[in-house]
Amino acid sequence: MSILLLMVRTRTFDPATALTHAVELFASKGYSETSMEDIVKATGVSRYGLYGTFGNKRELFEQALDRYADSMGKQAFLRLLEPEASLDHIRRIFEGRVDDMCCEGATKGCLFIHTAMELAPRDDDLKDVLQKFMRRMSKLFSIGLESAKEKGEVRKDLDVTAAGELLTSTMFGLVVLGRTGFDRKTLNNIVENTLRAMR
Amino acid sequence: MSILLLMVRTRTFDPATALTHAVELFASKGYSETSMEDIVKATGVSRYGLYGTFGNKRELFEQALDRYADSMGKQAFLRLLEPEASLDHIRRIFEGRVDDMCCEGATKGCLFIHTAMELAPRDDDLKDVLQKFMRRMSKLFSIGLESAKEKGEVRKDLDVTAAGELLTSTMFGLVVLGRTGFDRKTLNNIVENTLRAMR
DNA sequence: ACCATAACAGAATGAGTATTCTGTTATTTT
DNA sequence: AAAATAACAGAATACTCATTCTGTTATGGT
């Protein structure tokens, strides 16, 4: 008889989809403004389930941050690793983000910015995790730029490391402007002018 | 006998300095994370004084935002209106911001970003106010760039309106990176590469 | 079929919050 | 000096929140 594996009643929710909902809420409203009650309602999962599966709000947030970074990577950034990555790949990443910020209820936000502004100053662990993600993001931009350089799409003397960090920074600036209601045209213009500087 | 002007006991605090403290707290921690209790402690002003003078937390925040924008303007941005404004003026504005983010306890934040992320999505009035400030900021950058263009410091075909918006966006990106612990060198590098694109 | 117990729903707890209320103090006017 | 009352300090209120507790339900092992 196995004690550890005993599970007399099966779980009625999928932790992965629950986490997806949590990511959406946190990305939209940030940490403090998202209550566990909000998450209970959005996921349909009981407090018991949430606490049992994710620990507490802080730990749930950290897992949401992991997931967020992961899905951002898979959705868009990892394609920058392919040798055929071009400036257009980078442009599309930005345009996708602009669309997120401008269309419909524009409820999408940015978990990275929320973490940086709300939590990083008082939670060193989270700050380190966040910094790691941002460095990775910058690195992926750099790699994409290097491929673009080989294609002759960006100037030969471009410091791709510095440019990658600049693009990461631009990404956040865009979101902040998007949240305050700047329109798609303005945001895409910023993207275009930023990319133009690489050529 | 004047009823309206009757003030039997003189106020023991200066609303202006109280507001300064509130600005610092809100800029550092944002709206939700700053309690009225925090402000009472930081200012030494009683609840009575705060509510009597500023209304409520929401109104106090709005006044803090006004003040913040105002002092940002006076400190740095208004100099861009002078005809002798140059690219170096713009550089210094950014470097000042980088210093704010990197030195000492790095408790300084950005009231604009906090407002955009926390409040703008659920407070249209505040969103409009914020957008107005951001447009003004972009405009001031544009004017400075125009002066720089006349000096031959930036290329003749630069769209200063678009470039002003880009610089505004860059300002926010920098703060987000600064909050997650990126060092002064990286941030100044981003500034330098952004400015270089104007030439 | 029955037991043991994990998963559940939601009530209870305790801490923190914004705001209002209360009794006190200080200052102008009479 | 006394009266009137604005400013004060801090208690009281009403609410929200994260977390824990409680009683119920469903299911795997016997």
Short mmCIF file of N, CA and C in Angstrom, two decimals, chain A residues 43-188:
data_model
loop_
_atom_site.label_atom_id
_atom_site.label_comp_id
_atom_site.label_asym_id
_atom_site.label_seq_id
_atom_site.Cartn_x
_atom_site.Cartn_y
_atom_site.Cartn_z
N THR A 43 -10.69 31.30 -12.19
CA THR A 43 -10.30 29.91 -12.48
C THR A 43 -11.39 28.91 -12.15
N GLY A 44 -12.28 29.30 -11.23
CA GLY A 44 -13.25 28.34 -10.74
C GLY A 44 -12.65 27.34 -9.77
N VAL A 45 -11.42 27.57 -9.42
CA VAL A 45 -10.74 26.68 -8.48
C VAL A 45 -10.92 27.21 -7.06
N SER A 46 -11.14 26.31 -6.14
CA SER A 46 -11.35 26.72 -4.75
C SER A 46 -10.05 27.20 -4.12
N ARG A 47 -10.18 27.99 -3.08
CA ARG A 47 -9.00 28.42 -2.33
C ARG A 47 -8.13 27.22 -1.99
N TYR A 48 -8.79 26.20 -1.49
CA TYR A 48 -8.08 24.98 -1.11
C TYR A 48 -7.19 24.50 -2.25
N GLY A 49 -7.78 24.43 -3.42
CA GLY A 49 -7.02 23.97 -4.58
C GLY A 49 -5.84 24.87 -4.90
N LEU A 50 -6.10 26.17 -4.86
CA LEU A 50 -5.03 27.13 -5.18
C LEU A 50 -3.89 27.03 -4.18
N TYR A 51 -4.23 27.08 -2.90
CA TYR A 51 -3.18 27.04 -1.88
C TYR A 51 -2.47 25.70 -1.87
N GLY A 52 -3.25 24.63 -2.04
CA GLY A 52 -2.64 23.30 -2.06
C GLY A 52 -1.69 23.12 -3.23
N THR A 53 -2.04 23.69 -4.36
CA THR A 53 -1.24 23.50 -5.56
C THR A 53 -0.10 24.50 -5.69
N PHE A 54 -0.37 25.74 -5.34
CA PHE A 54 0.62 26.79 -5.61
C PHE A 54 1.29 27.37 -4.36
N GLY A 55 0.84 26.97 -3.18
CA GLY A 55 1.47 27.47 -1.97
C GLY A 55 0.76 28.69 -1.43
N ASN A 56 1.19 29.85 -1.87
CA ASN A 56 0.50 31.09 -1.46
C ASN A 56 0.56 32.09 -2.61
N LYS A 57 0.04 33.27 -2.36
CA LYS A 57 -0.07 34.25 -3.45
C LYS A 57 1.30 34.58 -4.05
N ARG A 58 2.25 34.81 -3.18
CA ARG A 58 3.60 35.14 -3.63
C ARG A 58 4.18 34.05 -4.52
N GLU A 59 4.03 32.79 -4.10
CA GLU A 59 4.57 31.68 -4.89
C GLU A 59 3.79 31.49 -6.18
N LEU A 60 2.48 31.67 -6.09
CA LEU A 60 1.67 31.60 -7.31
C LEU A 60 2.15 32.65 -8.31
N PHE A 61 2.43 33.84 -7.79
CA PHE A 61 2.90 34.90 -8.68
C PHE A 61 4.21 34.51 -9.34
N GLU A 62 5.09 33.94 -8.56
CA GLU A 62 6.40 33.56 -9.13
C GLU A 62 6.21 32.52 -10.24
N GLN A 63 5.32 31.58 -10.00
CA GLN A 63 5.07 30.57 -11.03
C GLN A 63 4.40 31.20 -12.25
N ALA A 64 3.55 32.19 -11.99
CA ALA A 64 2.92 32.90 -13.11
C ALA A 64 3.97 33.64 -13.93
N LEU A 65 4.93 34.22 -13.23
CA LEU A 65 6.01 34.94 -13.91
C LEU A 65 6.83 33.99 -14.79
N ASP A 66 7.15 32.84 -14.23
CA ASP A 66 7.87 31.81 -15.00
C ASP A 66 7.09 31.46 -16.26
N ARG A 67 5.83 31.18 -16.07
CA ARG A 67 4.99 30.77 -17.17
C ARG A 67 4.90 31.89 -18.23
N TYR A 68 4.74 33.09 -17.75
CA TYR A 68 4.64 34.25 -18.64
C TYR A 68 5.88 34.36 -19.51
N ALA A 69 7.03 34.29 -18.88
CA ALA A 69 8.30 34.40 -19.61
C ALA A 69 8.40 33.26 -20.61
N ASP A 70 8.00 32.09 -20.16
CA ASP A 70 8.06 30.92 -21.01
C ASP A 70 7.19 31.08 -22.25
N SER A 71 5.96 31.53 -22.04
CA SER A 71 5.05 31.61 -23.18
C SER A 71 5.43 32.76 -24.10
N MET A 72 5.96 33.84 -23.53
CA MET A 72 6.48 34.92 -24.37
C MET A 72 7.58 34.37 -25.27
N GLY A 73 8.46 33.58 -24.67
CA GLY A 73 9.55 32.99 -25.45
C GLY A 73 9.01 32.13 -26.57
N LYS A 74 8.15 31.20 -26.20
CA LYS A 74 7.66 30.25 -27.21
C LYS A 74 6.87 30.95 -28.30
N GLN A 75 6.03 31.92 -27.90
CA GLN A 75 5.19 32.60 -28.87
C GLN A 75 5.98 33.36 -29.90
N ALA A 76 7.05 34.01 -29.44
CA ALA A 76 7.70 34.95 -30.35
C ALA A 76 9.22 34.91 -30.33
N PHE A 77 9.77 34.92 -29.16
CA PHE A 77 11.20 35.18 -29.07
C PHE A 77 12.09 34.04 -29.55
N LEU A 78 11.66 32.81 -29.31
CA LEU A 78 12.53 31.69 -29.66
C LEU A 78 12.81 31.61 -31.15
N ARG A 79 11.92 32.18 -31.94
CA ARG A 79 12.14 32.16 -33.39
C ARG A 79 13.37 32.97 -33.77
N LEU A 80 13.76 33.83 -32.85
CA LEU A 80 14.97 34.63 -33.14
C LEU A 80 16.23 33.78 -33.15
N LEU A 81 16.10 32.57 -32.62
CA LEU A 81 17.27 31.67 -32.59
C LEU A 81 17.50 31.03 -33.96
N GLU A 82 16.46 30.97 -34.78
CA GLU A 82 16.62 30.36 -36.10
C GLU A 82 17.56 31.22 -36.95
N PRO A 83 18.38 30.55 -37.75
CA PRO A 83 19.38 31.29 -38.52
C PRO A 83 18.74 32.25 -39.52
N GLU A 84 17.52 31.93 -39.96
CA GLU A 84 16.88 32.80 -40.94
C GLU A 84 16.17 34.00 -40.28
N ALA A 85 16.38 34.17 -38.99
CA ALA A 85 15.77 35.32 -38.31
C ALA A 85 16.21 36.62 -38.98
N SER A 86 15.24 37.53 -39.14
CA SER A 86 15.53 38.79 -39.82
C SER A 86 14.99 39.94 -39.00
N LEU A 87 15.25 41.13 -39.46
CA LEU A 87 14.72 42.32 -38.82
C LEU A 87 13.20 42.26 -38.78
N ASP A 88 12.63 41.59 -39.78
CA ASP A 88 11.19 41.48 -39.83
C ASP A 88 10.62 40.62 -38.70
N HIS A 89 11.38 39.63 -38.29
CA HIS A 89 10.95 38.85 -37.13
C HIS A 89 10.83 39.76 -35.91
N ILE A 90 11.83 40.58 -35.75
CA ILE A 90 11.84 41.50 -34.61
C ILE A 90 10.67 42.48 -34.72
N ARG A 91 10.49 42.99 -35.91
CA ARG A 91 9.36 43.91 -36.13
C ARG A 91 8.04 43.26 -35.75
N ARG A 92 7.88 42.00 -36.16
CA ARG A 92 6.61 41.32 -35.86
C ARG A 92 6.40 41.12 -34.37
N ILE A 93 7.48 40.87 -33.65
CA ILE A 93 7.36 40.74 -32.20
C ILE A 93 6.79 42.03 -31.61
N PHE A 94 7.36 43.14 -32.05
CA PHE A 94 6.89 44.42 -31.55
C PHE A 94 5.46 44.71 -31.97
N GLU A 95 5.16 44.41 -33.21
CA GLU A 95 3.80 44.69 -33.69
C GLU A 95 2.76 43.86 -32.93
N GLY A 96 3.13 42.63 -32.61
CA GLY A 96 2.24 41.79 -31.82
C GLY A 96 1.96 42.43 -30.46
N ARG A 97 3.02 42.95 -29.88
CA ARG A 97 2.88 43.59 -28.57
C ARG A 97 2.01 44.85 -28.68
N VAL A 98 2.22 45.60 -29.74
CA VAL A 98 1.43 46.81 -29.96
C VAL A 98 -0.05 46.44 -30.09
N ASP A 99 -0.33 45.37 -30.83
CA ASP A 99 -1.71 44.91 -30.97
C ASP A 99 -2.29 44.55 -29.61
N ASP A 100 -1.52 43.83 -28.79
CA ASP A 100 -2.00 43.47 -27.45
C ASP A 100 -2.41 44.71 -26.68
N MET A 101 -1.64 45.77 -26.82
CA MET A 101 -1.88 46.96 -26.02
C MET A 101 -3.02 47.82 -26.56
N CYS A 102 -3.27 47.73 -27.86
CA CYS A 102 -4.22 48.68 -28.46
C CYS A 102 -5.62 48.15 -28.73
N CYS A 103 -5.75 46.88 -29.04
CA CYS A 103 -7.06 46.41 -29.45
C CYS A 103 -8.00 46.18 -28.28
N GLU A 104 -9.26 45.97 -28.62
CA GLU A 104 -10.35 45.65 -27.69
C GLU A 104 -10.30 46.39 -26.35
N GLY A 105 -10.55 45.69 -25.26
CA GLY A 105 -10.53 46.32 -23.96
C GLY A 105 -9.15 46.70 -23.48
N ALA A 106 -8.14 46.29 -24.26
CA ALA A 106 -6.76 46.60 -23.91
C ALA A 106 -6.45 46.23 -22.46
N THR A 107 -6.94 45.09 -22.05
CA THR A 107 -6.74 44.68 -20.66
C THR A 107 -5.41 43.98 -20.46
N LYS A 108 -4.77 43.64 -21.56
CA LYS A 108 -3.48 42.97 -21.43
C LYS A 108 -2.44 43.96 -20.93
N GLY A 109 -1.58 43.47 -20.10
CA GLY A 109 -0.56 44.35 -19.57
C GLY A 109 0.81 43.76 -19.78
N CYS A 110 1.64 43.83 -18.77
CA CYS A 110 2.98 43.26 -18.88
C CYS A 110 3.42 42.83 -17.49
N LEU A 111 3.59 41.56 -17.33
CA LEU A 111 3.95 41.03 -16.02
C LEU A 111 5.35 41.49 -15.62
N PHE A 112 6.21 41.68 -16.60
CA PHE A 112 7.57 42.14 -16.30
C PHE A 112 7.53 43.54 -15.68
N ILE A 113 6.76 44.43 -16.30
CA ILE A 113 6.72 45.80 -15.78
C ILE A 113 6.08 45.82 -14.39
N HIS A 114 4.97 45.09 -14.26
CA HIS A 114 4.34 45.05 -12.94
C HIS A 114 5.31 44.54 -11.89
N THR A 115 6.05 43.50 -12.23
CA THR A 115 7.01 42.95 -11.27
C THR A 115 8.10 43.97 -10.95
N ALA A 116 8.60 44.61 -11.98
CA ALA A 116 9.67 45.60 -11.77
C ALA A 116 9.21 46.74 -10.88
N MET A 117 7.98 47.22 -11.12
CA MET A 117 7.52 48.40 -10.40
C MET A 117 7.00 48.08 -9.00
N GLU A 118 6.27 46.96 -8.87
CA GLU A 118 5.62 46.65 -7.60
C GLU A 118 6.50 45.84 -6.65
N LEU A 119 7.09 44.78 -7.21
CA LEU A 119 7.68 43.77 -6.34
C LEU A 119 9.21 43.82 -6.24
N ALA A 120 9.87 44.09 -7.36
CA ALA A 120 11.34 44.02 -7.39
C ALA A 120 12.01 44.79 -6.25
N PRO A 121 11.52 46.00 -5.92
CA PRO A 121 12.22 46.76 -4.88
C PRO A 121 12.15 46.12 -3.50
N ARG A 122 11.20 45.26 -3.27
CA ARG A 122 11.10 44.66 -1.94
C ARG A 122 11.19 43.14 -1.95
N ASP A 123 11.57 42.57 -3.08
CA ASP A 123 11.68 41.12 -3.15
C ASP A 123 12.87 40.77 -4.05
N ASP A 124 14.01 40.59 -3.40
CA ASP A 124 15.25 40.38 -4.16
C ASP A 124 15.22 39.13 -5.03
N ASP A 125 14.58 38.08 -4.53
CA ASP A 125 14.51 36.85 -5.32
C ASP A 125 13.78 37.09 -6.63
N LEU A 126 12.62 37.73 -6.51
CA LEU A 126 11.83 38.02 -7.69
C LEU A 126 12.58 38.96 -8.62
N LYS A 127 13.30 39.90 -8.04
CA LYS A 127 14.10 40.83 -8.82
C LYS A 127 15.14 40.08 -9.64
N ASP A 128 15.78 39.09 -9.01
CA ASP A 128 16.79 38.30 -9.72
C ASP A 128 16.17 37.50 -10.86
N VAL A 129 15.04 36.88 -10.56
CA VAL A 129 14.34 36.11 -11.59
C VAL A 129 13.99 37.02 -12.77
N LEU A 130 13.45 38.16 -12.45
CA LEU A 130 13.05 39.10 -13.49
C LEU A 130 14.25 39.55 -14.31
N GLN A 131 15.33 39.84 -13.63
CA GLN A 131 16.52 40.29 -14.34
C GLN A 131 17.02 39.20 -15.29
N LYS A 132 16.95 37.98 -14.83
CA LYS A 132 17.36 36.86 -15.67
C LYS A 132 16.51 36.83 -16.94
N PHE A 133 15.20 36.98 -16.78
CA PHE A 133 14.31 36.96 -17.95
C PHE A 133 14.62 38.11 -18.91
N MET A 134 14.89 39.27 -18.32
CA MET A 134 15.15 40.42 -19.18
C MET A 134 16.48 40.26 -19.91
N ARG A 135 17.45 39.68 -19.24
CA ARG A 135 18.74 39.43 -19.90
C ARG A 135 18.55 38.44 -21.05
N ARG A 136 17.73 37.44 -20.79
CA ARG A 136 17.47 36.45 -21.83
C ARG A 136 16.80 37.10 -23.04
N MET A 137 15.85 37.96 -22.73
CA MET A 137 15.14 38.68 -23.79
C MET A 137 16.13 39.51 -24.61
N SER A 138 16.99 40.23 -23.92
CA SER A 138 17.99 41.05 -24.62
C SER A 138 18.89 40.18 -25.47
N LYS A 139 19.28 39.05 -24.90
CA LYS A 139 20.16 38.12 -25.61
C LYS A 139 19.51 37.62 -26.89
N LEU A 140 18.23 37.26 -26.79
CA LEU A 140 17.52 36.76 -27.97
C LEU A 140 17.42 37.84 -29.04
N PHE A 141 17.17 39.06 -28.63
CA PHE A 141 17.17 40.17 -29.59
C PHE A 141 18.54 40.26 -30.26
N SER A 142 19.59 40.16 -29.45
CA SER A 142 20.96 40.26 -29.99
C SER A 142 21.23 39.20 -31.03
N ILE A 143 20.81 37.99 -30.71
CA ILE A 143 21.04 36.88 -31.63
C ILE A 143 20.29 37.11 -32.94
N GLY A 144 19.04 37.58 -32.80
CA GLY A 144 18.27 37.90 -34.01
C GLY A 144 18.95 38.99 -34.82
N LEU A 145 19.46 39.97 -34.13
CA LEU A 145 20.13 41.07 -34.82
C LEU A 145 21.39 40.59 -35.53
N GLU A 146 22.07 39.66 -34.90
CA GLU A 146 23.29 39.11 -35.51
C GLU A 146 22.95 38.41 -36.83
N SER A 147 21.86 37.63 -36.80
CA SER A 147 21.41 36.98 -38.04
C SER A 147 21.04 38.02 -39.09
N ALA A 148 20.34 39.05 -38.63
CA ALA A 148 19.95 40.12 -39.56
C ALA A 148 21.18 40.80 -40.12
N LYS A 149 22.19 40.92 -39.29
CA LYS A 149 23.42 41.57 -39.75
C LYS A 149 24.05 40.75 -40.87
N GLU A 150 24.06 39.43 -40.68
CA GLU A 150 24.64 38.57 -41.72
C GLU A 150 23.89 38.70 -43.04
N LYS A 151 22.62 39.04 -42.94
CA LYS A 151 21.82 39.26 -44.15
C LYS A 151 22.03 40.66 -44.73
N GLY A 152 22.76 41.48 -43.99
CA GLY A 152 22.98 42.84 -44.44
C GLY A 152 21.82 43.76 -44.13
N GLU A 153 20.92 43.32 -43.22
CA GLU A 153 19.76 44.16 -42.88
C GLU A 153 20.08 45.24 -41.84
N VAL A 154 21.14 45.02 -41.10
CA VAL A 154 21.56 46.05 -40.15
C VAL A 154 23.03 46.35 -40.41
N ARG A 155 23.42 47.54 -39.99
CA ARG A 155 24.81 47.93 -40.31
C ARG A 155 25.83 47.03 -39.61
N LYS A 156 26.94 46.89 -40.29
CA LYS A 156 27.98 45.96 -39.83
C LYS A 156 28.55 46.32 -38.46
N ASP A 157 28.59 47.63 -38.17
CA ASP A 157 29.25 48.03 -36.91
C ASP A 157 28.27 48.11 -35.73
N LEU A 158 27.05 47.60 -35.91
CA LEU A 158 26.08 47.64 -34.81
C LEU A 158 26.54 46.74 -33.66
N ASP A 159 26.53 47.30 -32.47
CA ASP A 159 26.82 46.51 -31.27
C ASP A 159 25.54 45.77 -30.90
N VAL A 160 25.46 44.51 -31.29
CA VAL A 160 24.18 43.80 -31.12
C VAL A 160 23.82 43.60 -29.65
N THR A 161 24.81 43.50 -28.80
CA THR A 161 24.52 43.36 -27.37
C THR A 161 23.80 44.61 -26.84
N ALA A 162 24.39 45.75 -27.11
CA ALA A 162 23.78 47.01 -26.68
C ALA A 162 22.42 47.21 -27.34
N ALA A 163 22.35 46.86 -28.62
CA ALA A 163 21.09 47.03 -29.35
C ALA A 163 20.00 46.12 -28.79
N GLY A 164 20.37 44.93 -28.36
CA GLY A 164 19.41 44.01 -27.75
C GLY A 164 18.83 44.60 -26.48
N GLU A 165 19.69 45.20 -25.68
CA GLU A 165 19.21 45.83 -24.45
C GLU A 165 18.31 47.02 -24.78
N LEU A 166 18.67 47.74 -25.80
CA LEU A 166 17.83 48.88 -26.21
C LEU A 166 16.44 48.40 -26.64
N LEU A 167 16.40 47.32 -27.39
CA LEU A 167 15.10 46.81 -27.84
C LEU A 167 14.25 46.34 -26.65
N THR A 168 14.90 45.71 -25.68
CA THR A 168 14.18 45.28 -24.47
C THR A 168 13.57 46.50 -23.78
N SER A 169 14.37 47.51 -23.63
CA SER A 169 13.88 48.74 -23.01
C SER A 169 12.73 49.34 -23.80
N THR A 170 12.87 49.34 -25.13
CA THR A 170 11.82 49.89 -26.00
C THR A 170 10.51 49.14 -25.79
N MET A 171 10.61 47.83 -25.66
CA MET A 171 9.42 47.01 -25.46
C MET A 171 8.60 47.50 -24.27
N PHE A 172 9.29 47.83 -23.18
CA PHE A 172 8.59 48.28 -21.99
C PHE A 172 8.03 49.69 -22.16
N GLY A 173 8.81 50.53 -22.78
CA GLY A 173 8.33 51.89 -23.03
C GLY A 173 7.04 51.87 -23.83
N LEU A 174 6.99 51.01 -24.82
CA LEU A 174 5.80 50.88 -25.65
C LEU A 174 4.57 50.51 -24.84
N VAL A 175 4.75 49.56 -23.95
CA VAL A 175 3.62 49.11 -23.13
C VAL A 175 3.10 50.24 -22.25
N VAL A 176 4.02 50.98 -21.66
CA VAL A 176 3.61 52.09 -20.80
C VAL A 176 2.81 53.11 -21.61
N LEU A 177 3.30 53.44 -22.80
CA LEU A 177 2.55 54.38 -23.64
C LEU A 177 1.22 53.78 -24.07
N GLY A 178 1.21 52.51 -24.39
CA GLY A 178 -0.02 51.86 -24.79
C GLY A 178 -1.06 51.91 -23.68
N ARG A 179 -0.63 51.70 -22.47
CA ARG A 179 -1.55 51.73 -21.32
C ARG A 179 -2.14 53.11 -21.10
N THR A 180 -1.41 54.15 -21.49
CA THR A 180 -1.98 55.47 -21.27
C THR A 180 -2.76 55.95 -22.48
N GLY A 181 -2.99 55.05 -23.43
CA GLY A 181 -3.93 55.37 -24.49
C GLY A 181 -3.35 55.88 -25.79
N PHE A 182 -2.04 55.82 -25.96
CA PHE A 182 -1.48 56.22 -27.25
C PHE A 182 -1.91 55.21 -28.31
N ASP A 183 -2.17 55.71 -29.50
CA ASP A 183 -2.76 54.82 -30.49
C ASP A 183 -1.72 53.97 -31.21
N ARG A 184 -2.24 53.00 -31.91
CA ARG A 184 -1.42 52.01 -32.61
C ARG A 184 -0.40 52.68 -33.55
N LYS A 185 -0.86 53.72 -34.21
CA LYS A 185 0.00 54.37 -35.20
C LYS A 185 1.25 54.95 -34.52
N THR A 186 1.02 55.62 -33.41
CA THR A 186 2.14 56.20 -32.68
C THR A 186 3.12 55.13 -32.22
N LEU A 187 2.55 54.06 -31.68
CA LEU A 187 3.41 52.99 -31.16
C LEU A 187 4.20 52.32 -32.28
N ASN A 188 3.52 52.02 -33.38
CA ASN A 188 4.23 51.38 -34.49
C ASN A 188 5.29 52.31 -35.08
#
